[in-house]
Amino acid sequence: MPYKTQKGTKYAVLYNEGFRRVKYALGSYADIIPEYEQMNKPKELFFRYKANVCEMCGAYVPAVKVYQVKSMSDLDVNTEWGAIMNKKKRKTLVVCGDCYDRIHK
Ligand SMILES: [Zn+2]
């Protein structure tokens, strides 16, 4: 296909021969560009969340919630959760529903 540039006409070849059929499942990583795949590792919070253990009362619950502050300076270390988060040096705290309600009272 010809196209014009300041230095004259150039040609670009468009691919028009279809794509080979892939017979196996690609899995969940199908959309991840290979050069970024090495950076697509689950973060620490992922494992804390998946553990389903409240970080305040230690209870194992089927579903946890995540309490989060914007910055460490927003933490009130005088609260029970603030002290835990300050000790962990984390802006997030994985908690059970009861503790979450207690924080947001
Ligand atoms: Zn709890």
mmCIF file of N, CA and C and ligand atoms in Angstrom:
data_model
loop_
_atom_site.group_PDB
_atom_site.id
_atom_site.type_symbol
_atom_site.label_atom_id
_atom_site.label_comp_id
_atom_site.label_asym_id
_atom_site.label_seq_id
_atom_site.Cartn_x
_atom_site.Cartn_y
_atom_site.Cartn_z
ATOM 1 N N MET A 1 0.845 -1.185 0.000
ATOM 2 C CA MET A 1 0.000 0.000 0.000
ATOM 3 C C MET A 1 0.886 1.243 0.000
ATOM 4 N N PRO A 2 0.726 2.116 -1.001
ATOM 5 C CA PRO A 2 1.564 3.312 -1.063
ATOM 6 C C PRO A 2 1.069 4.417 -0.129
ATOM 7 N N TYR A 3 2.001 5.172 0.420
ATOM 8 C CA TYR A 3 1.629 6.367 1.175
ATOM 9 C C TYR A 3 2.688 7.435 0.949
ATOM 10 N N LYS A 4 2.234 8.681 1.008
ATOM 11 C CA LYS A 4 3.131 9.794 0.679
ATOM 12 C C LYS A 4 3.829 10.351 1.916
ATOM 13 N N THR A 5 5.116 10.647 1.771
ATOM 14 C CA THR A 5 5.865 11.331 2.819
ATOM 15 C C THR A 5 6.496 12.557 2.196
ATOM 16 N N GLN A 6 7.195 13.366 2.982
ATOM 17 C CA GLN A 6 7.838 14.561 2.442
ATOM 18 C C GLN A 6 8.922 14.198 1.435
ATOM 19 N N LYS A 7 9.527 13.001 1.590
ATOM 20 C CA LYS A 7 10.598 12.583 0.698
ATOM 21 C C LYS A 7 10.101 11.726 -0.462
ATOM 22 N N GLY A 8 8.787 11.650 -0.656
ATOM 23 C CA GLY A 8 8.257 10.869 -1.768
ATOM 24 C C GLY A 8 7.323 9.769 -1.303
ATOM 25 N N THR A 9 6.993 8.867 -2.205
ATOM 26 C CA THR A 9 6.049 7.808 -1.887
ATOM 27 C C THR A 9 6.769 6.602 -1.291
ATOM 28 N N LYS A 10 6.219 6.094 -0.205
ATOM 29 C CA LYS A 10 6.763 4.885 0.400
ATOM 30 C C LYS A 10 5.699 3.794 0.343
ATOM 31 N N TYR A 11 6.117 2.572 0.593
ATOM 32 C CA TYR A 11 5.165 1.463 0.533
ATOM 33 C C TYR A 11 5.163 0.685 1.851
ATOM 34 N N ALA A 12 3.975 0.341 2.278
ATOM 35 C CA ALA A 12 3.829 -0.485 3.467
ATOM 36 C C ALA A 12 3.092 -1.756 3.081
ATOM 37 N N VAL A 13 3.567 -2.879 3.575
ATOM 38 C CA VAL A 13 2.909 -4.154 3.279
ATOM 39 C C VAL A 13 1.990 -4.513 4.453
ATOM 40 N N LEU A 14 0.724 -4.693 4.174
ATOM 41 C CA LEU A 14 -0.218 -5.072 5.225
ATOM 42 C C LEU A 14 -0.332 -6.593 5.263
ATOM 43 N N TYR A 15 -0.379 -7.119 6.458
ATOM 44 C CA TYR A 15 -0.463 -8.564 6.624
ATOM 45 C C TYR A 15 -1.885 -9.029 6.343
ATOM 46 N N ASN A 16 -2.018 -9.970 5.443
ATOM 47 C CA ASN A 16 -3.364 -10.399 5.068
ATOM 48 C C ASN A 16 -3.435 -11.902 4.870
ATOM 49 N N GLU A 17 -2.733 -12.642 5.700
ATOM 50 C CA GLU A 17 -2.746 -14.090 5.513
ATOM 51 C C GLU A 17 -3.317 -14.834 6.701
ATOM 52 N N GLY A 18 -4.021 -14.128 7.551
ATOM 53 C CA GLY A 18 -4.658 -14.787 8.684
ATOM 54 C C GLY A 18 -3.662 -15.183 9.746
ATOM 55 N N PHE A 19 -4.201 -15.708 10.852
ATOM 56 C CA PHE A 19 -3.354 -16.154 11.948
ATOM 57 C C PHE A 19 -3.556 -17.638 12.168
ATOM 58 N N ARG A 20 -2.483 -18.311 12.525
ATOM 59 C CA ARG A 20 -2.553 -19.737 12.773
ATOM 60 C C ARG A 20 -3.425 -19.997 14.002
ATOM 61 N N ARG A 21 -4.241 -21.029 13.916
ATOM 62 C CA ARG A 21 -5.122 -21.343 15.033
ATOM 63 C C ARG A 21 -4.320 -21.980 16.160
ATOM 64 N N VAL A 22 -4.558 -21.485 17.364
ATOM 65 C CA VAL A 22 -3.903 -22.056 18.540
ATOM 66 C C VAL A 22 -4.875 -23.045 19.167
ATOM 67 N N LYS A 23 -4.424 -24.314 19.292
ATOM 68 C CA LYS A 23 -5.353 -25.348 19.739
ATOM 69 C C LYS A 23 -5.364 -25.568 21.247
ATOM 70 N N TYR A 24 -4.440 -24.897 21.963
ATOM 71 C CA TYR A 24 -4.420 -25.060 23.412
ATOM 72 C C TYR A 24 -4.885 -23.757 24.081
ATOM 73 N N ALA A 25 -5.367 -23.878 25.300
ATOM 74 C CA ALA A 25 -5.832 -22.701 26.026
ATOM 75 C C ALA A 25 -4.645 -21.839 26.418
ATOM 76 N N LEU A 26 -4.809 -20.531 26.301
ATOM 77 C CA LEU A 26 -3.715 -19.633 26.630
ATOM 78 C C LEU A 26 -3.640 -19.331 28.125
ATOM 79 N N GLY A 27 -4.740 -19.517 28.830
ATOM 80 C CA GLY A 27 -4.724 -19.240 30.258
ATOM 81 C C GLY A 27 -4.922 -17.773 30.555
ATOM 82 N N SER A 28 -4.808 -17.437 31.819
ATOM 83 C CA SER A 28 -5.141 -16.080 32.265
ATOM 84 C C SER A 28 -4.104 -15.053 31.830
ATOM 85 N N TYR A 29 -2.934 -15.502 31.380
ATOM 86 C CA TYR A 29 -1.885 -14.559 31.019
ATOM 87 C C TYR A 29 -1.984 -14.114 29.558
ATOM 88 N N ALA A 30 -3.083 -14.522 28.858
ATOM 89 C CA ALA A 30 -3.195 -14.290 27.418
ATOM 90 C C ALA A 30 -3.014 -12.829 27.032
ATOM 91 N N ASP A 31 -3.487 -11.891 27.857
ATOM 92 C CA ASP A 31 -3.428 -10.484 27.504
ATOM 93 C C ASP A 31 -2.139 -9.802 27.928
ATOM 94 N N ILE A 32 -1.295 -10.517 28.604
ATOM 95 C CA ILE A 32 -0.084 -9.887 29.124
ATOM 96 C C ILE A 32 1.031 -9.966 28.098
ATOM 97 N N ILE A 33 1.539 -8.820 27.722
ATOM 98 C CA ILE A 33 2.630 -8.753 26.769
ATOM 99 C C ILE A 33 3.869 -9.377 27.417
ATOM 100 N N PRO A 34 4.585 -10.251 26.712
ATOM 101 C CA PRO A 34 5.690 -10.992 27.331
ATOM 102 C C PRO A 34 6.676 -10.140 28.118
ATOM 103 N N GLU A 35 7.033 -8.952 27.599
ATOM 104 C CA GLU A 35 8.024 -8.142 28.310
ATOM 105 C C GLU A 35 7.503 -7.617 29.643
ATOM 106 N N TYR A 36 6.164 -7.672 29.843
ATOM 107 C CA TYR A 36 5.608 -7.205 31.105
ATOM 108 C C TYR A 36 5.276 -8.372 32.037
ATOM 109 N N GLU A 37 5.341 -9.574 31.518
ATOM 110 C CA GLU A 37 4.917 -10.717 32.308
ATOM 111 C C GLU A 37 5.753 -10.877 33.571
ATOM 112 N N GLN A 38 7.056 -10.587 33.476
ATOM 113 C CA GLN A 38 7.911 -10.729 34.649
ATOM 114 C C GLN A 38 7.522 -9.768 35.765
ATOM 115 N N MET A 39 6.840 -8.671 35.397
ATOM 116 C CA MET A 39 6.440 -7.700 36.419
ATOM 117 C C MET A 39 5.054 -8.011 36.971
ATOM 118 N N ASN A 40 4.379 -9.020 36.400
ATOM 119 C CA ASN A 40 3.009 -9.311 36.783
ATOM 120 C C ASN A 40 2.940 -10.340 37.902
ATOM 121 N N LYS A 41 3.753 -10.158 38.917
ATOM 122 C CA LYS A 41 3.730 -11.095 40.034
ATOM 123 C C LYS A 41 2.786 -10.563 41.105
ATOM 124 N N PRO A 42 2.072 -11.456 41.794
ATOM 125 C CA PRO A 42 1.178 -10.994 42.852
ATOM 126 C C PRO A 42 1.969 -10.255 43.928
ATOM 127 N N LYS A 43 1.365 -9.188 44.418
ATOM 128 C CA LYS A 43 2.043 -8.394 45.429
ATOM 129 C C LYS A 43 1.758 -8.955 46.815
ATOM 130 N N GLU A 44 2.450 -8.375 47.776
ATOM 131 C CA GLU A 44 2.330 -8.825 49.163
ATOM 132 C C GLU A 44 0.874 -8.774 49.628
ATOM 133 N N LEU A 45 0.154 -7.687 49.260
ATOM 134 C CA LEU A 45 -1.234 -7.534 49.700
ATOM 135 C C LEU A 45 -2.109 -8.676 49.198
ATOM 136 N N PHE A 46 -1.807 -9.171 47.999
ATOM 137 C CA PHE A 46 -2.569 -10.275 47.427
ATOM 138 C C PHE A 46 -2.553 -11.478 48.368
ATOM 139 N N PHE A 47 -1.382 -11.807 48.896
ATOM 140 C CA PHE A 47 -1.264 -12.973 49.777
ATOM 141 C C PHE A 47 -1.898 -12.697 51.137
ATOM 142 N N ARG A 48 -1.771 -11.455 51.597
ATOM 143 C CA ARG A 48 -2.415 -11.103 52.866
ATOM 144 C C ARG A 48 -3.929 -11.206 52.710
ATOM 145 N N TYR A 49 -4.440 -10.759 51.564
ATOM 146 C CA TYR A 49 -5.881 -10.802 51.308
ATOM 147 C C TYR A 49 -6.363 -12.240 51.168
ATOM 148 N N LYS A 50 -5.609 -13.050 50.433
ATOM 149 C CA LYS A 50 -6.009 -14.432 50.170
ATOM 150 C C LYS A 50 -5.907 -15.314 51.407
ATOM 151 N N ALA A 51 -5.154 -14.869 52.406
ATOM 152 C CA ALA A 51 -5.015 -15.667 53.618
ATOM 153 C C ALA A 51 -6.322 -15.712 54.406
ATOM 154 N N ASN A 52 -7.224 -14.727 54.151
ATOM 155 C CA ASN A 52 -8.525 -14.672 54.827
ATOM 156 C C ASN A 52 -8.414 -14.634 56.344
ATOM 157 N N VAL A 53 -7.345 -14.050 56.831
ATOM 158 C CA VAL A 53 -7.173 -13.916 58.277
ATOM 159 C C VAL A 53 -7.186 -12.432 58.640
ATOM 160 N N CYS A 54 -8.028 -12.109 59.615
ATOM 161 C CA CYS A 54 -8.112 -10.723 60.080
ATOM 162 C C CYS A 54 -6.811 -10.349 60.778
ATOM 163 N N GLU A 55 -6.238 -9.222 60.392
ATOM 164 C CA GLU A 55 -4.962 -8.813 60.981
ATOM 165 C C GLU A 55 -5.148 -8.043 62.288
ATOM 166 N N MET A 56 -6.417 -7.837 62.659
ATOM 167 C CA MET A 56 -6.676 -7.173 63.939
ATOM 168 C C MET A 56 -7.011 -8.191 65.019
ATOM 169 N N CYS A 57 -7.989 -9.071 64.754
ATOM 170 C CA CYS A 57 -8.409 -10.009 65.796
ATOM 171 C C CYS A 57 -7.891 -11.424 65.523
ATOM 172 N N GLY A 58 -7.316 -11.668 64.352
ATOM 173 C CA GLY A 58 -6.730 -12.969 64.057
ATOM 174 C C GLY A 58 -7.727 -14.032 63.637
ATOM 175 N N ALA A 59 -8.994 -13.654 63.440
ATOM 176 C CA ALA A 59 -10.012 -14.633 63.076
ATOM 177 C C ALA A 59 -9.888 -15.051 61.609
ATOM 178 N N TYR A 60 -10.145 -16.346 61.346
ATOM 179 C CA TYR A 60 -10.188 -16.824 59.966
ATOM 180 C C TYR A 60 -11.611 -16.668 59.470
ATOM 181 N N VAL A 61 -11.814 -15.870 58.422
ATOM 182 C CA VAL A 61 -13.162 -15.611 57.910
ATOM 183 C C VAL A 61 -13.203 -15.900 56.408
ATOM 184 N N PRO A 62 -14.398 -16.270 55.886
ATOM 185 C CA PRO A 62 -14.498 -16.575 54.447
ATOM 186 C C PRO A 62 -14.225 -15.364 53.554
ATOM 187 N N ALA A 63 -14.536 -14.157 54.048
ATOM 188 C CA ALA A 63 -14.290 -12.969 53.231
ATOM 189 C C ALA A 63 -13.720 -11.857 54.097
ATOM 190 N N VAL A 64 -12.649 -11.265 53.642
ATOM 191 C CA VAL A 64 -12.030 -10.168 54.388
ATOM 192 C C VAL A 64 -12.222 -8.858 53.635
ATOM 193 N N LYS A 65 -12.062 -7.767 54.349
ATOM 194 C CA LYS A 65 -12.107 -6.443 53.740
ATOM 195 C C LYS A 65 -10.750 -5.781 53.949
ATOM 196 N N VAL A 66 -10.484 -4.765 53.142
ATOM 197 C CA VAL A 66 -9.208 -4.069 53.273
ATOM 198 C C VAL A 66 -9.464 -2.624 53.672
ATOM 199 N N TYR A 67 -8.932 -2.268 54.823
ATOM 200 C CA TYR A 67 -8.977 -0.875 55.268
ATOM 201 C C TYR A 67 -7.712 -0.205 54.752
ATOM 202 N N GLN A 68 -7.869 1.027 54.234
ATOM 203 C CA GLN A 68 -6.729 1.680 53.591
ATOM 204 C C GLN A 68 -6.695 3.161 53.921
ATOM 205 N N VAL A 69 -5.509 3.676 54.107
ATOM 206 C CA VAL A 69 -5.344 5.127 54.259
ATOM 207 C C VAL A 69 -4.508 5.639 53.094
ATOM 208 N N LYS A 70 -4.704 6.910 52.755
ATOM 209 C CA LYS A 70 -3.990 7.494 51.615
ATOM 210 C C LYS A 70 -2.499 7.598 51.867
ATOM 211 N N SER A 71 -2.144 8.001 53.054
ATOM 212 C CA SER A 71 -0.712 8.115 53.351
ATOM 213 C C SER A 71 -0.475 7.776 54.814
ATOM 214 N N MET A 72 0.768 7.440 55.138
ATOM 215 C CA MET A 72 1.109 7.046 56.495
ATOM 216 C C MET A 72 0.838 8.182 57.472
ATOM 217 N N SER A 73 0.882 9.429 56.994
ATOM 218 C CA SER A 73 0.645 10.556 57.887
ATOM 219 C C SER A 73 -0.832 10.671 58.267
ATOM 220 N N ASP A 74 -1.715 9.992 57.498
ATOM 221 C CA ASP A 74 -3.138 9.985 57.835
ATOM 222 C C ASP A 74 -3.454 9.002 58.963
ATOM 223 N N LEU A 75 -2.471 8.166 59.312
ATOM 224 C CA LEU A 75 -2.692 7.151 60.344
ATOM 225 C C LEU A 75 -2.803 7.783 61.722
ATOM 226 N N ASP A 76 -3.810 7.338 62.470
ATOM 227 C CA ASP A 76 -3.909 7.749 63.866
ATOM 228 C C ASP A 76 -3.358 6.600 64.707
ATOM 229 N N VAL A 77 -2.119 6.754 65.186
ATOM 230 C CA VAL A 77 -1.455 5.650 65.887
ATOM 231 C C VAL A 77 -2.068 5.400 67.266
ATOM 232 N N ASN A 78 -2.964 6.268 67.680
ATOM 233 C CA ASN A 78 -3.606 6.073 68.986
ATOM 234 C C ASN A 78 -4.755 5.075 68.910
ATOM 235 N N THR A 79 -5.175 4.730 67.688
ATOM 236 C CA THR A 79 -6.212 3.718 67.539
ATOM 237 C C THR A 79 -5.552 2.340 67.448
ATOM 238 N N GLU A 80 -6.350 1.316 67.708
ATOM 239 C CA GLU A 80 -5.827 -0.057 67.691
ATOM 240 C C GLU A 80 -5.294 -0.407 66.294
ATOM 241 N N TRP A 81 -6.106 -0.070 65.269
ATOM 242 C CA TRP A 81 -5.701 -0.401 63.896
ATOM 243 C C TRP A 81 -4.538 0.476 63.430
ATOM 244 N N GLY A 82 -4.548 1.742 63.835
ATOM 245 C CA GLY A 82 -3.468 2.647 63.457
ATOM 246 C C GLY A 82 -2.129 2.170 63.990
ATOM 247 N N ALA A 83 -2.141 1.653 65.219
ATOM 248 C CA ALA A 83 -0.915 1.159 65.839
ATOM 249 C C ALA A 83 -0.390 -0.073 65.093
ATOM 250 N N ILE A 84 -1.326 -0.967 64.713
ATOM 251 C CA ILE A 84 -0.932 -2.183 63.979
ATOM 252 C C ILE A 84 -0.329 -1.811 62.619
ATOM 253 N N MET A 85 -1.019 -0.896 61.912
ATOM 254 C CA MET A 85 -0.551 -0.494 60.579
ATOM 255 C C MET A 85 0.792 0.224 60.662
ATOM 256 N N ASN A 86 0.955 1.045 61.702
ATOM 257 C CA ASN A 86 2.214 1.760 61.883
ATOM 258 C C ASN A 86 3.353 0.782 62.157
ATOM 259 N N LYS A 87 3.047 -0.263 62.944
ATOM 260 C CA LYS A 87 4.050 -1.268 63.268
ATOM 261 C C LYS A 87 4.441 -2.058 62.015
ATOM 262 N N LYS A 88 3.422 -2.365 61.171
ATOM 263 C CA LYS A 88 3.666 -3.100 59.930
ATOM 264 C C LYS A 88 4.272 -2.208 58.854
ATOM 265 N N LYS A 89 4.183 -0.894 59.035
ATOM 266 C CA LYS A 89 4.587 0.089 58.018
ATOM 267 C C LYS A 89 3.800 -0.126 56.725
ATOM 268 N N ARG A 90 2.485 -0.292 56.896
ATOM 269 C CA ARG A 90 1.610 -0.514 55.750
ATOM 270 C C ARG A 90 0.435 0.451 55.771
ATOM 271 N N LYS A 91 -0.005 0.847 54.547
ATOM 272 C CA LYS A 91 -1.165 1.722 54.441
ATOM 273 C C LYS A 91 -2.461 0.923 54.343
ATOM 274 N N THR A 92 -2.332 -0.396 54.298
ATOM 275 C CA THR A 92 -3.502 -1.258 54.201
ATOM 276 C C THR A 92 -3.563 -2.193 55.397
ATOM 277 N N LEU A 93 -4.785 -2.591 55.728
ATOM 278 C CA LEU A 93 -4.967 -3.549 56.804
ATOM 279 C C LEU A 93 -6.087 -4.497 56.389
ATOM 280 N N VAL A 94 -5.783 -5.786 56.340
ATOM 281 C CA VAL A 94 -6.778 -6.791 55.965
ATOM 282 C C VAL A 94 -7.538 -7.190 57.226
ATOM 283 N N VAL A 95 -8.845 -6.918 57.223
ATOM 284 C CA VAL A 95 -9.636 -7.167 58.429
ATOM 285 C C VAL A 95 -10.921 -7.930 58.115
ATOM 286 N N CYS A 96 -11.519 -8.515 59.163
ATOM 287 C CA CYS A 96 -12.806 -9.191 59.012
ATOM 288 C C CYS A 96 -13.910 -8.129 59.011
ATOM 289 N N GLY A 97 -15.116 -8.540 58.705
ATOM 290 C CA GLY A 97 -16.236 -7.609 58.624
ATOM 291 C C GLY A 97 -16.480 -6.870 59.928
ATOM 292 N N ASP A 98 -16.386 -7.592 61.060
ATOM 293 C CA ASP A 98 -16.636 -6.975 62.372
ATOM 294 C C ASP A 98 -15.626 -5.880 62.666
ATOM 295 N N CYS A 99 -14.340 -6.191 62.442
ATOM 296 C CA CYS A 99 -13.296 -5.208 62.714
ATOM 297 C C CYS A 99 -13.414 -4.024 61.766
ATOM 298 N N TYR A 100 -13.803 -4.293 60.519
ATOM 299 C CA TYR A 100 -13.982 -3.222 59.532
ATOM 300 C C TYR A 100 -15.063 -2.253 60.002
ATOM 301 N N ASP A 101 -16.164 -2.812 60.500
ATOM 302 C CA ASP A 101 -17.236 -1.962 61.015
ATOM 303 C C ASP A 101 -16.766 -1.175 62.232
ATOM 304 N N ARG A 102 -15.912 -1.794 63.056
ATOM 305 C CA ARG A 102 -15.396 -1.137 64.247
ATOM 306 C C ARG A 102 -14.522 0.060 63.854
ATOM 307 N N ILE A 103 -13.716 -0.114 62.794
ATOM 308 C CA ILE A 103 -12.852 0.965 62.321
ATOM 309 C C ILE A 103 -13.694 2.131 61.788
ATOM 310 N N HIS A 104 -14.755 1.782 61.042
ATOM 311 C CA HIS A 104 -15.545 2.815 60.375
ATOM 312 C C HIS A 104 -16.726 3.315 61.195
ATOM 313 N N LYS A 105 -16.659 3.103 62.524
ATOM 314 C CA LYS A 105 -17.743 3.605 63.357
ATOM 315 C C LYS A 105 -17.618 5.109 63.557
HETATM 316 ZN ZN ZN B 1 -11.252 -9.046 62.966
#
